[in-house]
Coordinates of C-alpha atoms and ligand atoms in Angstrom, one line a residue:
M242 CA 40.5 196.2 -5.3
C243 CA 41.7 198.3 -8.1
G244 CA 44.6 201.2 -8.4
I245 CA 43.7 203.7 -10.3
V246 CA 46.1 207.0 -10.8
G247 CA 45.8 210.3 -13.0
Y248 CA 47.2 213.4 -13.7
T249 CA 46.9 217.1 -14.9
G250 CA 50.1 219.5 -15.3
Q251 CA 52.5 220.7 -16.4
K252 CA 54.9 217.8 -16.4
Q253 CA 54.2 215.0 -19.0
S254 CA 51.8 212.0 -17.1
F255 CA 53.0 209.4 -18.8
P256 CA 55.7 208.8 -16.6
L257 CA 54.3 209.8 -13.5
L258 CA 51.8 207.6 -14.5
L259 CA 53.4 203.9 -14.7
D260 CA 55.6 205.2 -11.7
G261 CA 52.0 205.0 -9.9
L262 CA 50.8 202.2 -11.8
K263 CA 54.0 200.2 -9.8
R264 CA 52.9 201.6 -6.9
L265 CA 49.1 200.4 -6.5
E266 CA 50.1 197.2 -8.1
Y267 CA 49.8 195.8 -4.9
R268 CA 45.8 196.8 -4.4
G269 CA 45.5 194.3 -8.6
Y270 CA 47.8 192.7 -11.3
D271 CA 45.5 190.7 -13.2
S272 CA 45.4 193.9 -16.4
A273 CA 46.8 197.2 -16.9
G274 CA 45.6 200.1 -18.8
L275 CA 46.4 203.9 -19.2
A276 CA 45.2 206.4 -21.7
V277 CA 46.8 210.1 -21.8
V278 CA 45.9 213.0 -24.4
K279 CA 47.7 215.5 -26.2
E280 CA 45.3 218.1 -28.1
S281 CA 42.2 216.3 -28.6
Q282 CA 44.3 213.5 -29.5
V283 CA 43.8 210.0 -27.2
E284 CA 46.6 207.3 -27.4
S285 CA 45.7 204.1 -25.0
H286 CA 47.5 200.9 -24.5
K287 CA 46.1 197.8 -22.2
A288 CA 47.6 194.7 -21.7
V289 CA 46.1 191.4 -19.8
G290 CA 49.2 190.3 -16.5
K291 CA 51.2 193.0 -14.5
I292 CA 52.5 196.5 -15.4
E293 CA 55.8 194.9 -16.9
E294 CA 53.3 193.1 -20.0
L295 CA 51.1 197.0 -20.3
Q296 CA 55.1 197.7 -21.0
K297 CA 56.5 195.3 -23.7
D298 CA 52.7 196.4 -25.4
I299 CA 53.7 200.1 -25.1
G300 CA 57.4 198.9 -26.3
G301 CA 59.1 201.4 -24.5
K302 CA 58.6 204.4 -26.3
D303 CA 57.6 208.1 -24.7
I304 CA 53.8 209.0 -25.0
P305 CA 53.2 212.4 -25.3
G306 CA 50.7 214.7 -22.9
S307 CA 50.3 216.4 -19.5
L308 CA 46.9 214.5 -19.0
G309 CA 46.2 211.2 -18.1
I310 CA 44.6 208.3 -16.3
A311 CA 45.6 204.7 -15.8
H312 CA 44.5 201.4 -13.8
T313 CA 45.1 198.3 -12.5
R314 CA 43.0 195.8 -12.1
W315 CA 41.7 193.2 -9.8
A316 CA 38.9 191.2 -11.3
T317 CA 35.3 191.6 -10.3
H318 CA 32.5 192.0 -13.8
G319 CA 34.7 190.3 -16.9
V320 CA 37.7 187.8 -17.2
P321 CA 40.9 189.8 -17.2
T322 CA 40.9 190.4 -20.7
E323 CA 42.1 193.3 -23.2
E324 CA 39.1 194.5 -23.7
N325 CA 38.2 194.1 -19.7
A326 CA 41.2 196.2 -19.0
H327 CA 40.2 199.7 -17.9
P328 CA 40.6 202.4 -19.0
H329 CA 36.8 202.4 -20.4
C330 CA 36.2 205.2 -23.4
D331 CA 32.6 205.9 -24.5
C332 CA 31.0 205.3 -27.9
S333 CA 32.6 209.1 -29.0
G334 CA 36.1 207.9 -27.9
R335 CA 36.3 211.6 -26.0
I336 CA 34.8 210.5 -22.6
W337 CA 37.7 208.0 -20.0
L338 CA 37.5 206.7 -17.5
V339 CA 39.5 204.7 -14.7
H340 CA 36.6 202.7 -12.0
N341 CA 37.8 201.7 -8.7
G342 CA 35.2 199.9 -6.7
I343 CA 31.9 197.7 -7.9
I344 CA 28.4 199.3 -9.9
E345 CA 26.0 197.1 -8.2
N346 CA 23.1 198.1 -10.6
H347 CA 25.2 198.2 -14.0
Q348 CA 23.2 195.5 -15.3
A349 CA 19.9 197.8 -15.0
L350 CA 22.2 200.2 -16.4
K351 CA 23.6 198.4 -19.5
D352 CA 20.8 197.5 -20.9
Q353 CA 18.8 201.0 -20.7
L354 CA 22.0 202.0 -22.5
E355 CA 21.8 200.1 -24.7
K356 CA 17.7 201.0 -25.3
E357 CA 19.6 204.2 -26.0
G358 CA 22.2 203.4 -28.9
H359 CA 25.3 203.1 -26.4
E360 CA 27.7 200.5 -27.9
F361 CA 29.5 198.6 -25.2
Q362 CA 33.1 196.9 -25.3
S363 CA 33.9 195.3 -22.3
E364 CA 31.6 192.7 -19.8
T365 CA 32.8 195.6 -16.9
D366 CA 30.5 197.2 -14.8
S367 CA 32.8 200.0 -15.3
E368 CA 32.6 201.2 -18.8
V369 CA 28.2 201.4 -17.9
M370 CA 29.6 205.3 -15.6
V371 CA 31.2 206.2 -19.3
H372 CA 28.3 205.7 -21.1
L373 CA 26.3 207.7 -18.4
I374 CA 28.5 210.4 -18.9
E375 CA 28.5 210.2 -22.4
K376 CA 24.6 210.6 -21.9
F377 CA 24.8 213.6 -19.7
Y378 CA 27.5 215.8 -21.4
Q379 CA 26.3 218.6 -22.6
G380 CA 30.1 220.8 -22.6
D381 CA 30.7 219.7 -18.6
I382 CA 33.1 216.9 -18.5
A383 CA 32.2 217.4 -14.3
E384 CA 28.6 218.6 -14.6
A385 CA 28.1 215.2 -16.4
L386 CA 29.4 213.1 -14.3
R387 CA 27.8 215.2 -11.1
Q388 CA 24.5 213.9 -12.8
A389 CA 25.3 210.2 -13.7
L390 CA 26.8 209.6 -9.8
Y391 CA 23.1 209.7 -8.7
K392 CA 22.4 206.9 -11.2
I393 CA 24.8 204.4 -10.0
E394 CA 25.1 202.5 -6.5
G395 CA 27.8 200.9 -5.2
A396 CA 31.3 201.4 -4.1
Y397 CA 33.4 203.5 -6.5
S398 CA 35.7 206.2 -7.0
F399 CA 36.5 207.0 -10.6
V400 CA 39.2 209.7 -12.4
V401 CA 37.7 210.6 -15.6
F402 CA 38.6 213.0 -18.6
H403 CA 37.0 214.6 -22.0
S404 CA 39.7 215.1 -24.4
E405 CA 38.4 218.2 -26.2
E406 CA 38.4 219.3 -22.3
P407 CA 42.6 220.3 -22.6
G408 CA 44.3 220.1 -19.0
K409 CA 40.7 219.2 -17.3
L410 CA 40.4 216.2 -14.4
V411 CA 37.7 215.1 -12.2
A412 CA 37.8 212.4 -9.8
A413 CA 34.9 211.0 -7.4
K414 CA 34.6 209.1 -4.0
K415 CA 31.7 206.7 -2.6
G416 CA 33.1 204.1 -0.7
S417 CA 36.5 203.2 -2.2
P418 CA 39.3 205.7 -1.3
L419 CA 41.2 208.6 -3.4
V420 CA 43.6 211.0 -2.4
L421 CA 44.7 214.4 -4.2
G422 CA 48.5 214.9 -3.6
I423 CA 48.6 218.8 -5.1
D424 CA 52.4 220.4 -6.1
D425 CA 53.0 223.3 -7.4
D426 CA 52.8 222.3 -10.7
G427 CA 49.9 219.7 -11.3
V428 CA 48.0 217.4 -9.1
I429 CA 48.0 214.0 -9.3
V430 CA 44.9 211.5 -8.0
A431 CA 45.4 207.9 -6.5
S432 CA 43.8 205.1 -4.9
D433 CA 46.4 205.7 -2.0
V434 CA 49.5 207.7 -1.3
T435 CA 51.9 204.9 -2.4
A436 CA 52.0 206.7 -6.3
I437 CA 51.4 210.1 -5.0
I438 CA 55.1 211.1 -2.5
R439 CA 57.0 210.6 -4.9
Q440 CA 55.8 213.9 -6.7
T441 CA 54.4 215.2 -3.7
R442 CA 53.8 215.0 0.3
N443 CA 50.8 217.4 0.4
V444 CA 47.6 215.2 -0.2
I445 CA 43.9 215.7 0.4
Y446 CA 41.9 212.8 1.6
L447 CA 38.4 212.7 -0.6
E448 CA 35.2 211.5 1.5
D449 CA 32.4 209.9 0.7
K450 CA 30.0 211.4 -2.1
E451 CA 33.3 213.8 -3.2
M452 CA 34.3 214.9 -6.5
A453 CA 37.7 217.1 -7.1
V454 CA 37.9 219.1 -10.2
V455 CA 41.4 219.5 -11.3
E456 CA 42.1 222.5 -14.4
G457 CA 44.8 224.7 -15.5
G458 CA 46.6 223.9 -11.5
E459 CA 43.6 224.4 -9.8
F460 CA 41.8 222.4 -7.8
H461 CA 38.3 221.9 -6.5
I462 CA 36.6 219.7 -4.6
L463 CA 32.6 219.6 -3.7
N464 CA 29.8 217.9 -2.9
W465 CA 27.7 215.9 -5.2
N466 CA 25.5 218.5 -4.9
N467 CA 27.9 221.6 -6.5
Q468 CA 29.1 223.1 -3.3
T469 CA 32.8 223.7 -2.9
R470 CA 34.2 222.0 1.1
N471 CA 37.7 223.9 1.7
K472 CA 40.1 221.4 2.3
E473 CA 43.9 222.1 2.8
P474 CA 46.4 219.5 2.6
Q475 CA 47.5 217.3 5.1
K476 CA 51.7 216.2 4.6
V477 CA 52.3 212.2 4.6
S478 CA 55.4 211.2 7.0
W479 CA 56.3 208.0 4.5
D480 CA 59.5 207.9 3.6
L481 CA 59.9 206.7 -0.4
E482 CA 62.6 204.6 1.3
E483 CA 59.8 202.5 3.1
L484 CA 58.4 202.5 -0.3
E485 CA 61.9 200.3 -1.4
K486 CA 62.6 196.6 -0.4
K487 CA 66.4 197.3 0.6
G488 CA 67.6 194.7 -0.4
Y489 CA 65.3 191.9 -0.3
D490 CA 64.4 189.7 -2.6
H491 CA 60.6 190.4 -1.8
F492 CA 58.7 193.4 0.5
M493 CA 57.5 190.0 2.7
L494 CA 60.8 189.0 3.7
K495 CA 62.0 192.6 4.3
E496 CA 58.3 193.6 6.0
I497 CA 58.5 189.8 8.3
F498 CA 63.0 191.1 9.1
E499 CA 61.4 195.0 9.9
Q500 CA 59.3 193.6 12.8
P501 CA 61.9 194.0 15.7
D502 CA 61.7 197.8 14.5
S503 CA 58.1 197.8 13.8
I504 CA 57.4 196.7 16.9
T505 CA 59.2 199.5 18.3
D506 CA 57.4 201.7 16.9
S507 CA 53.7 201.0 17.9
L508 CA 55.0 201.0 21.5
R509 CA 56.9 204.3 20.8
G510 CA 55.6 206.5 23.8
R511 CA 52.7 204.5 25.1
V512 CA 54.4 202.5 27.8
I513 CA 54.0 204.8 30.9
Q514 CA 56.4 201.5 32.9
E515 CA 56.9 202.7 36.1
E516 CA 52.5 203.2 36.2
G517 CA 52.4 199.8 34.7
K518 CA 49.9 201.6 31.7
V519 CA 49.8 203.1 28.9
K520 CA 49.2 205.8 27.1
L521 CA 46.8 205.9 23.3
G522 CA 46.7 209.4 22.8
G523 CA 44.1 208.7 19.9
L524 CA 41.5 207.8 22.6
D525 CA 42.0 210.7 25.0
T526 CA 38.7 212.0 23.3
V527 CA 36.8 209.3 24.3
A528 CA 38.3 207.9 27.3
D529 CA 35.6 209.1 29.6
R530 CA 33.1 205.9 27.3
L531 CA 35.7 203.9 27.4
S532 CA 35.3 203.4 30.5
Q533 CA 31.8 202.1 30.8
V534 CA 32.4 199.9 28.0
E535 CA 31.3 196.3 29.1
N536 CA 31.1 194.4 26.4
L537 CA 33.8 194.6 23.3
D538 CA 33.3 192.8 19.5
L539 CA 36.5 192.8 17.9
V540 CA 35.9 193.1 14.2
A541 CA 38.1 192.3 11.3
C542 CA 38.3 189.8 8.2
G543 CA 41.6 187.7 7.5
T544 CA 44.7 188.6 9.5
A545 CA 43.3 190.7 11.4
Y546 CA 40.6 188.8 11.9
Y547 CA 43.5 186.0 13.8
A548 CA 44.8 189.2 15.5
G549 CA 41.6 190.4 16.9
L550 CA 41.2 186.5 18.5
V551 CA 44.1 186.5 19.6
G552 CA 42.9 189.7 21.4
E553 CA 39.3 188.3 23.2
Y554 CA 41.5 186.2 24.7
M555 CA 44.0 188.6 26.0
L556 CA 41.1 191.3 27.0
E557 CA 39.3 188.6 29.0
E558 CA 42.4 187.2 30.6
Y559 CA 44.0 189.8 31.5
A560 CA 41.2 193.4 31.5
D561 CA 38.0 190.7 33.0
L562 CA 37.1 193.1 30.0
P563 CA 33.9 190.5 27.9
A564 CA 35.4 189.8 24.2
R565 CA 34.3 188.3 21.0
A566 CA 36.6 188.3 17.9
L567 CA 34.5 188.5 14.8
V568 CA 34.5 187.7 11.6
A569 CA 33.9 191.6 9.3
S570 CA 31.5 190.1 7.2
E571 CA 29.4 187.8 9.4
F572 CA 29.0 190.3 11.9
R573 CA 27.2 192.7 8.8
Y574 CA 24.4 190.3 8.3
R575 CA 23.7 188.2 11.3
K576 CA 21.2 189.3 14.3
Q577 CA 23.5 191.3 16.4
L578 CA 22.4 192.0 20.1
L579 CA 24.3 194.8 20.6
D580 CA 23.1 197.0 23.9
K581 CA 24.8 200.4 25.3
G582 CA 27.7 198.7 26.9
H583 CA 28.7 197.6 23.0
C584 CA 31.8 198.6 21.6
L585 CA 32.9 197.8 17.7
L586 CA 37.1 197.8 18.0
A587 CA 37.8 197.5 13.9
L588 CA 40.7 196.2 12.9
S589 CA 42.4 196.7 10.0
Q590 CA 46.1 197.4 7.5
S591 CA 44.3 198.9 5.4
G592 CA 42.0 200.8 6.6
E593 CA 40.2 200.2 3.0
T594 CA 38.4 196.7 3.4
A595 CA 34.7 196.9 2.1
D596 CA 33.5 194.4 5.2
T597 CA 35.1 195.8 7.8
L598 CA 33.9 199.4 7.0
A599 CA 30.4 198.4 6.4
A600 CA 30.0 196.6 10.0
I601 CA 31.7 199.8 11.9
K602 CA 28.7 201.5 10.1
E603 CA 25.8 198.8 11.3
A604 CA 27.1 199.7 14.8
Q605 CA 27.6 203.4 14.5
E606 CA 23.5 202.8 13.3
R607 CA 23.1 201.7 16.7
N608 CA 24.5 204.1 18.9
V609 CA 27.4 201.4 19.8
L610 CA 31.0 203.2 19.8
S611 CA 33.1 202.4 17.5
L612 CA 37.2 202.4 17.3
G613 CA 39.7 201.6 14.8
V614 CA 43.5 199.8 14.4
V615 CA 44.2 201.1 12.0
N616 CA 47.8 201.0 9.8
V617 CA 47.7 203.8 6.8
V618 CA 46.3 207.1 8.4
G619 CA 44.0 209.1 6.7
S620 CA 42.1 206.0 5.2
S621 CA 38.5 205.0 5.8
I622 CA 38.0 203.1 8.7
A623 CA 40.4 205.8 10.5
R624 CA 38.1 208.2 9.3
T625 CA 34.7 206.4 10.1
T626 CA 35.4 205.5 13.4
E627 CA 35.6 207.7 16.3
A628 CA 38.4 207.0 17.9
G629 CA 41.4 204.7 17.4
V630 CA 45.0 203.6 17.5
Y631 CA 47.2 203.5 14.5
N632 CA 49.6 200.9 14.3
H633 CA 52.5 203.8 13.0
I634 CA 54.9 200.6 11.3
G635 CA 55.1 201.8 7.5
P636 CA 53.7 200.9 4.5
E637 CA 52.7 197.2 3.9
I638 CA 53.3 196.5 0.0
A639 CA 53.4 192.4 0.7
V640 CA 49.7 191.0 0.0
A641 CA 50.7 188.5 2.5
S642 CA 50.1 190.9 6.0
T643 CA 53.4 189.7 8.0
K644 CA 54.2 193.2 10.5
A645 CA 50.8 194.5 10.5
F646 CA 49.8 191.1 12.0
T647 CA 52.2 191.5 15.1
S648 CA 51.2 195.0 15.7
Q649 CA 48.3 194.5 15.2
L650 CA 48.4 192.1 18.5
V651 CA 50.8 194.7 20.2
I652 CA 48.5 197.0 20.3
L653 CA 45.4 194.5 21.4
A654 CA 48.2 194.0 24.3
L655 CA 48.6 197.6 25.1
L656 CA 44.6 197.9 24.9
T657 CA 44.7 195.1 27.1
V658 CA 46.4 197.4 29.7
Y659 CA 44.3 200.3 28.8
W660 CA 41.2 198.6 29.9
G661 CA 42.5 196.5 33.1
R662 CA 44.2 199.7 34.4
M663 CA 40.8 200.9 34.4
R664 CA 39.0 198.0 35.9
N665 CA 40.7 195.1 38.0
M666 CA 44.2 194.6 36.9
A667 CA 46.3 195.4 40.0
L668 CA 49.9 197.5 39.4
A669 CA 52.5 194.7 39.2
M670 CA 50.8 192.9 36.5
G671 CA 50.8 196.1 34.5
Q672 CA 54.1 196.7 35.1
R673 CA 54.7 193.1 33.7
I674 CA 52.8 193.3 30.7
T675 CA 54.4 196.2 29.6
Q676 CA 58.3 195.8 30.9
E677 CA 57.6 192.1 28.6
L678 CA 55.9 194.4 25.6
E679 CA 59.1 196.4 26.0
E680 CA 61.4 192.9 25.6
L681 CA 59.2 191.8 22.7
P682 CA 61.9 194.3 20.4
Q683 CA 64.7 192.1 21.3
K684 CA 63.2 188.6 21.9
A685 CA 61.6 189.5 18.0
Q686 CA 65.2 190.0 17.0
E687 CA 66.2 186.7 18.4
T688 CA 63.5 184.9 16.3
L689 CA 63.8 186.2 13.6
K690 CA 67.4 184.0 13.6
T691 CA 65.3 181.2 12.8
D692 CA 65.7 182.0 9.5
K693 CA 68.1 179.9 8.4
R694 CA 66.8 177.0 10.1
I695 CA 63.5 177.3 9.1
R696 CA 64.7 177.7 5.7
E697 CA 65.7 173.7 5.7
I698 CA 63.1 173.0 7.0
A699 CA 61.4 174.1 4.3
Q700 CA 63.6 172.9 1.6
K701 CA 63.0 169.4 3.1
Y702 CA 58.6 170.0 3.0
Y703 CA 58.0 172.5 0.3
Q704 CA 56.2 169.9 -1.8
V705 CA 53.6 168.6 0.3
S706 CA 50.2 169.0 -1.0
N707 CA 48.6 169.3 3.1
F708 CA 50.3 170.9 6.0
A709 CA 48.0 171.5 9.4
F710 CA 49.1 173.7 12.0
L711 CA 47.7 173.0 15.2
G712 CA 47.5 175.4 18.1
R713 CA 46.0 176.1 21.5
K714 CA 44.6 178.8 23.5
Y715 CA 46.5 182.2 22.4
N716 CA 48.3 180.1 20.2
Y717 CA 45.1 178.6 18.8
A718 CA 44.7 181.8 16.1
V719 CA 48.2 181.9 15.0
A720 CA 47.7 178.1 13.9
L721 CA 44.9 179.4 11.7
E722 CA 47.6 182.8 10.6
G723 CA 49.8 180.5 9.9
A724 CA 48.0 178.4 7.9
L725 CA 46.6 181.2 5.9
K726 CA 49.9 183.1 4.9
L727 CA 50.9 179.3 3.2
K728 CA 47.7 179.4 1.9
E729 CA 47.8 182.6 0.5
I730 CA 51.5 182.8 -0.8
S731 CA 52.4 179.0 -1.7
Y732 CA 49.1 178.0 -2.9
I733 CA 49.5 174.5 -0.6
H734 CA 46.7 174.0 1.3
A735 CA 46.5 173.9 4.7
E736 CA 44.5 174.1 7.9
G737 CA 44.7 175.3 11.3
F738 CA 43.0 173.5 14.5
A739 CA 42.7 173.9 18.0
G740 CA 45.4 171.3 19.5
G741 CA 42.1 169.9 21.4
E742 CA 40.0 169.5 18.2
I743 CA 41.8 167.1 16.0
K744 CA 40.5 164.3 18.2
H745 CA 37.2 164.9 17.5
G746 CA 37.3 164.5 13.2
P747 CA 41.1 166.3 11.7
L748 CA 43.2 163.6 12.7
A749 CA 41.2 161.3 10.0
L750 CA 43.4 163.0 7.8
V751 CA 47.1 162.3 9.3
D752 CA 49.9 159.8 8.1
K753 CA 53.3 160.1 6.9
D754 CA 52.4 162.8 4.4
F755 CA 50.9 165.3 5.7
P756 CA 53.0 167.2 8.3
S757 CA 51.4 169.2 11.4
F758 CA 53.4 172.6 12.5
F759 CA 52.6 172.7 16.3
I760 CA 53.0 175.7 18.2
V761 CA 53.6 173.8 22.0
P762 CA 56.0 177.2 23.4
Q763 CA 55.9 176.3 27.7
D764 CA 52.7 178.1 28.5
S765 CA 49.3 177.2 30.7
V766 CA 48.5 174.8 27.8
Y767 CA 52.1 172.9 27.3
E768 CA 50.9 169.3 28.6
K769 CA 47.7 169.6 26.5
N770 CA 50.4 169.9 23.9
L771 CA 52.6 168.0 24.0
S772 CA 49.7 164.8 24.3
N773 CA 48.2 166.1 20.6
M774 CA 51.6 165.6 19.2
Q775 CA 52.2 162.1 20.7
E776 CA 48.5 161.2 19.2
I777 CA 49.6 163.1 15.8
K778 CA 53.1 161.0 15.8
A779 CA 51.1 157.5 16.9
R780 CA 49.6 158.0 13.4
G781 CA 52.9 158.8 11.6
G782 CA 52.4 161.8 11.3
P783 CA 55.6 164.0 10.4
V784 CA 56.2 166.7 13.5
I785 CA 57.4 170.6 13.2
A786 CA 57.3 171.6 16.9
L787 CA 57.7 175.2 17.3
A788 CA 59.0 175.4 21.0
T789 CA 60.3 177.8 24.0
Q790 CA 64.5 178.2 24.1
G791 CA 65.7 175.3 26.3
D792 CA 63.2 172.7 25.9
E793 CA 63.8 169.4 25.5
R794 CA 61.1 167.3 26.0
V795 CA 59.3 168.4 22.7
A796 CA 63.0 167.6 20.7
Q797 CA 62.8 164.0 22.1
I798 CA 58.9 163.6 20.3
A799 CA 59.1 166.1 17.4
D800 CA 61.2 165.6 13.7
E801 CA 62.0 169.1 13.3
V802 CA 62.4 172.1 16.9
V803 CA 62.4 175.7 16.1
Y804 CA 63.1 177.6 19.4
I805 CA 61.8 181.2 20.6
P806 CA 62.1 183.4 23.2
K807 CA 60.9 182.6 26.2
T808 CA 57.6 185.9 27.1
L809 CA 54.8 185.8 28.2
E810 CA 51.7 183.6 27.5
M811 CA 49.8 186.6 26.3
L812 CA 52.6 187.2 23.9
T813 CA 53.9 184.2 22.9
P814 CA 51.8 184.4 19.3
I815 CA 54.2 188.1 18.7
L816 CA 57.2 185.9 18.4
A817 CA 55.4 182.0 17.6
V818 CA 54.0 183.8 14.5
I819 CA 57.6 184.8 13.0
P820 CA 58.9 181.4 12.0
L821 CA 55.9 180.6 10.6
Q822 CA 56.0 183.5 8.2
L823 CA 59.7 182.3 7.6
F824 CA 57.9 178.9 6.2
A825 CA 54.9 180.3 4.2
Y826 CA 57.5 182.4 2.6
Y827 CA 60.7 180.0 2.5
M828 CA 57.4 176.9 1.0
A829 CA 56.8 179.6 -1.7
T830 CA 60.0 180.8 -3.2
F831 CA 60.6 177.1 -3.1
N832 CA 57.7 176.6 -5.4
S833 CA 58.7 180.0 -7.2
T834 CA 55.0 181.2 -6.7
D835 CA 54.8 185.4 -6.7
V836 CA 55.0 185.7 -3.5
D837 CA 54.1 189.5 -3.1
K838 CA 51.6 189.1 -5.6
P839 CA 50.0 185.9 -5.3
R840 CA 47.3 184.7 -8.2
N841 CA 43.5 185.4 -7.0
L842 CA 44.6 188.1 -4.6
A843 CA 45.0 192.1 -3.4
K844 CA 46.6 193.9 -0.9
S845 CA 43.1 196.3 1.2
V846 CA 39.3 194.2 0.0
T847 CA 37.9 197.6 -0.9
V848 CA 34.4 195.4 -2.1
E849 CA 32.1 193.0 -0.3
Ligands
AGP147 C1 46.4 188.6 4.7 O1 47.8 188.4 4.4 C2 45.8 188.9 3.8 N1 46.1 190.0 3.2 C3 43.9 189.2 3.7 O2 43.4 188.5 4.4 C4 44.0 190.6 5.1 O3 44.6 190.9 6.3 C5 42.7 190.9 5.0 O4 42.0 191.6 3.7 C6 42.1 192.5 5.8 O5 42.9 193.4 5.6 P1 42.9 194.4 6.7 O6 43.9 194.2 7.8 O7 43.8 195.6 5.7 O8 41.7 194.7 6.5

């Protein structure tokens, strides 16, 4: 889950590399480094911590040279130290490499290379590759890389140069993402487009087992058998503005407040309200097979998995389609009873999550139709699945996912109408759901007005050490998501529970220091939720309730109440999660944690 970037061309590479690293920092930020070459002289800097620590180490000076590579790290093998930071170089100090991913057979290779006299500076798996390239080097760094690739196992992307092959940069990809940015005066290679679009919008996504050789302004895409791959650049639509904070203190807060727009963007051109139908162009190529689907597996990780859990309820209740949400890392290792009526729907913001990608490949090996709901255009999951739906919400920079979650729920609701109208859903129900969907942006705007109230509540509770989140039916998944948001950015222990489950154990935790956030809108399980709230109050547990506007009964039980607008039961999670996102945000700011880049996490998890 590291971020890698490289540049060769007419321009000075150092400023481009630094800007690229800042854009990629959300991918991993426990250490960073770069190496720039000028007339065979390589200047390299590494530092533990965020990019600003690297800048301190460089001390504000310029580093001349029009070819360079850089890396921001999320440690997998070897703790965050200067030695373990990238770039790594070979014994001669002439071959330099940055790597994102994991080399699974690194220990065996390292043992062999040490026997052959190679000396290692770090504990990383990555350094093995630069010595392997050194072993095969006969004057052509591209050929040496190609031969070395045959020796390693795992998921990876590399960018490499040899200090005595001026202007030549080589890169290779298998599993981990890699994109080329093609500009008139050079080529930039990076883990994702956020590090490129400041320079150019013309990009080429490398496929698995592809290499790129860039030299003298020319670039060649080859497969690992040295056969040329003709690939035309495609244009990236995101604008730079979307990469800035727009006056918000954090990307997370900006992305929370963007949700009325991102919900609108996810709905745009997809609702045919008068027919109670939806149009999802990305599924046209498999439309005939979708009507044959008898079982749907919604597979994802983290927040995306919780969106899948809401989708499971929607599809079963409104489309009569048997559905189950499954954690991707479990899906790929458990015995799967998949038959021809099965379909796998993968949900992923980044489109690069390794476990989700592997689950798709597992299903494809079983000839199961695979679809994707993905935000990052051109990402691995988007290119691996047979068809799918893009979120169209622009980049999500903060590690804690917010607008991607509500957009995933909107698209799952669209898919519910899509499949429902293919099956038994009546015109009237299709019209009801699509009408409510189109009212969501305005209701989300209304819900954001709870910001001030939520901040007051967070100010009261930010010193607690434990928190419970409770919800039933569609909002059980929202309780899980609320707990995840609080955990991942405030580091406060939190747990999400199905409301009906607390009597079966968790109620023992409840006392005056164990507050509960209760999602209790006026829906089909409202009364059940009220009695669960009273059970907690009876044990002295403080209760914060999320209720439907105008509901006075909840206010008689709860210590604090936050009100959200009324909508269809199946759509309440899209509004109910917003105050929970804000709550986690303010709990984190009051605890002074790094909201956008929480410790030990990264935005896209590209290794198992
Ligand atoms: C959510 O806030 C986390 N960043 C994490 O759980 C995330 O949802 C998970 O890693 C899945 O990522 P994806 O949607 O990019 O596949």
